[in-house]
């Protein structure tokens, strides 16, 4: 795209049908008309946010890198905010678009997984010791 198109909320809100569907994600406007039938979550998910800011819905699902690449292919321009427009559905992302919004959440999950593995390993060790001592007592 050689020239970046600027669209207002008014422009975007006119495109809400299955055959003519625009969405806003992180203040970028996407024409999702060609992707409605292919969307793995079903067309209703896209139609529910058609003509609106879908940033929160998009990020809440936790889309894959492949989904983000598909979205980039549907880009048609940037959102030009005007007085009276609804405020963004989420605050500006802490990371760049295309990355998970909250890296601290995934770090917390990683620590939890390691703790679970450690506790599981300790339980397995004590179970092995218990069974080994019972086996020696019977002999």
CSV table of C-alpha atoms in Angstrom, one decimal:
chain,number,residue,atom,x,y,z
A,1,UNK,CA,0.0,0.0,0.0
A,2,UNK,CA,1.8,3.1,-1.2
A,3,UNK,CA,-0.6,5.6,0.4
A,4,UNK,CA,-2.1,5.2,3.9
A,5,UNK,CA,-5.8,5.8,3.9
A,6,UNK,CA,-7.4,7.6,6.9
A,7,UNK,CA,-10.9,6.6,7.9
A,8,UNK,CA,-13.1,8.0,10.7
A,9,UNK,CA,-15.4,6.1,13.0
A,10,UNK,CA,-18.2,7.4,10.9
A,11,UNK,CA,-16.7,5.8,7.8
A,12,UNK,CA,-16.0,2.5,9.6
A,13,UNK,CA,-19.5,2.3,11.1
A,14,UNK,CA,-21.0,2.2,7.6
A,15,UNK,CA,-19.4,-1.2,6.9
A,16,UNK,CA,-21.2,-3.8,9.1
A,17,UNK,CA,-22.5,-6.4,6.8
A,18,UNK,CA,-21.1,-9.8,5.9
A,19,UNK,CA,-20.2,-8.6,2.4
A,20,UNK,CA,-18.8,-5.2,3.6
A,21,UNK,CA,-17.2,-5.5,7.0
A,22,UNK,CA,-14.6,-3.1,8.5
A,23,UNK,CA,-13.1,-3.5,12.0
A,24,UNK,CA,-10.7,-1.4,14.0
A,25,UNK,CA,-7.9,-3.0,15.9
A,26,UNK,CA,-5.3,-0.8,17.6
A,27,UNK,CA,-6.4,2.2,15.6
A,28,UNK,CA,-5.9,0.5,12.3
A,29,UNK,CA,-8.8,-0.2,10.0
A,30,UNK,CA,-9.2,-3.7,8.4
A,31,UNK,CA,-11.6,-4.8,5.6
A,32,UNK,CA,-12.6,-8.3,6.9
A,33,UNK,CA,-15.2,-8.9,4.2
A,34,UNK,CA,-13.1,-11.6,2.4
A,35,UNK,CA,-12.3,-13.4,5.7
A,36,UNK,CA,-15.8,-13.7,7.2
A,37,UNK,CA,-16.4,-17.2,5.9
A,38,UNK,CA,-12.9,-18.4,6.8
A,39,UNK,CA,-12.8,-17.1,10.4
A,40,UNK,CA,-12.3,-20.1,12.6
A,41,UNK,CA,-14.5,-18.6,15.4
A,42,UNK,CA,-17.4,-18.3,13.0
A,43,UNK,CA,-18.9,-15.3,11.2
A,44,UNK,CA,-21.0,-14.2,14.1
A,45,UNK,CA,-17.8,-13.2,16.1
A,46,UNK,CA,-16.8,-10.8,13.4
A,47,UNK,CA,-20.3,-9.5,12.7
A,48,UNK,CA,-20.7,-8.7,16.4
A,49,UNK,CA,-17.8,-6.2,16.2
A,50,UNK,CA,-18.4,-5.0,12.7
A,51,UNK,CA,-18.0,-1.3,12.2
A,52,UNK,CA,-16.5,-0.9,15.7
A,53,UNK,CA,-13.3,-1.0,17.6
A,54,UNK,CA,-12.6,-4.7,18.0
A,55,UNK,CA,-9.2,-4.3,19.8
A,56,UNK,CA,-10.4,-5.7,23.1
A,57,UNK,CA,-12.2,-8.7,21.5
A,58,UNK,CA,-9.2,-9.4,19.3
A,59,UNK,CA,-6.7,-9.3,22.2
A,60,UNK,CA,-8.9,-11.2,24.7
A,61,UNK,CA,-8.9,-14.2,22.4
A,62,UNK,CA,-5.1,-14.3,22.2
A,63,UNK,CA,-4.7,-14.7,18.5
A,64,UNK,CA,-1.7,-16.6,17.0
A,65,UNK,CA,1.0,-15.0,15.0
A,66,UNK,CA,-0.6,-16.5,11.9
A,67,UNK,CA,-3.9,-14.7,12.7
A,68,UNK,CA,-2.0,-11.5,13.1
A,69,UNK,CA,-0.4,-11.9,9.7
A,70,UNK,CA,-3.8,-12.5,8.1
A,71,UNK,CA,-5.0,-9.4,9.8
A,72,UNK,CA,-2.1,-7.4,8.5
A,73,UNK,CA,-3.1,-8.5,5.0
A,74,UNK,CA,-6.6,-7.0,5.5
A,75,UNK,CA,-5.2,-3.6,6.5
A,76,UNK,CA,-6.8,-0.7,4.5
A,77,UNK,CA,-5.8,2.3,6.6
A,78,UNK,CA,-5.6,4.1,9.9
A,79,UNK,CA,-8.4,5.3,12.2
A,80,UNK,CA,-8.6,9.1,12.3
A,81,UNK,CA,-10.0,10.0,15.7
A,82,UNK,CA,-12.3,12.9,15.9
A,83,UNK,CA,-14.0,14.7,18.8
A,84,UNK,CA,-17.0,12.7,20.0
A,85,UNK,CA,-15.6,9.4,18.9
A,86,UNK,CA,-15.8,6.5,21.4
A,87,UNK,CA,-12.5,6.2,23.4
A,88,UNK,CA,-10.4,3.2,22.6
A,89,UNK,CA,-11.8,-0.1,24.0
A,90,UNK,CA,-8.4,-0.8,25.7
A,91,UNK,CA,-5.5,1.4,26.7
A,92,UNK,CA,-2.6,1.5,24.3
A,93,UNK,CA,-0.8,-1.8,24.4
A,94,UNK,CA,2.4,-2.0,26.5
A,95,UNK,CA,4.0,-4.0,23.7
A,96,UNK,CA,4.0,-3.5,19.9
A,97,UNK,CA,1.0,-4.7,18.0
A,98,UNK,CA,1.5,-8.3,17.0
A,99,UNK,CA,2.7,-9.2,20.5
A,100,UNK,CA,0.7,-10.3,23.5
A,101,UNK,CA,-0.5,-7.3,25.4
A,102,UNK,CA,0.7,-8.4,28.8
A,103,UNK,CA,4.1,-10.2,29.0
A,104,UNK,CA,3.8,-10.2,32.9
A,105,UNK,CA,0.8,-12.6,32.6
A,106,UNK,CA,2.7,-15.1,30.6
A,107,UNK,CA,5.7,-14.8,32.9
A,108,UNK,CA,3.5,-15.5,35.9
A,109,UNK,CA,2.1,-18.6,34.2
A,110,UNK,CA,5.6,-19.8,33.4
A,111,UNK,CA,6.6,-19.6,37.1
A,112,UNK,CA,3.4,-21.5,38.1
A,113,UNK,CA,4.2,-24.3,35.6
A,114,UNK,CA,7.7,-24.6,37.1
A,115,UNK,CA,6.3,-24.7,40.6
A,116,UNK,CA,3.8,-27.4,39.6
A,117,UNK,CA,6.7,-29.5,38.0
A,118,UNK,CA,8.8,-29.1,41.2
A,119,UNK,CA,5.9,-30.1,43.5
A,120,UNK,CA,5.0,-33.0,41.2
A,121,UNK,CA,8.6,-34.2,41.2
A,122,UNK,CA,8.8,-34.0,44.9
A,123,UNK,CA,5.6,-36.1,45.3
A,124,UNK,CA,6.9,-38.6,42.8
A,125,UNK,CA,10.2,-38.9,44.7
A,126,UNK,CA,8.4,-39.5,48.1
A,127,UNK,CA,6.0,-42.0,46.5
A,128,UNK,CA,9.0,-43.9,45.1
A,129,UNK,CA,10.8,-43.9,48.5
A,130,UNK,CA,7.6,-45.1,50.2
A,131,UNK,CA,7.0,-47.9,47.7
A,132,UNK,CA,10.7,-48.9,47.8
A,133,UNK,CA,10.7,-49.1,51.6
A,134,UNK,CA,7.5,-51.2,51.6
A,135,UNK,CA,9.0,-53.5,49.0
A,136,UNK,CA,12.1,-54.1,51.2
A,137,UNK,CA,9.9,-54.7,54.3
A,138,UNK,CA,8.0,-57.5,52.5
A,139,UNK,CA,11.2,-59.3,51.4
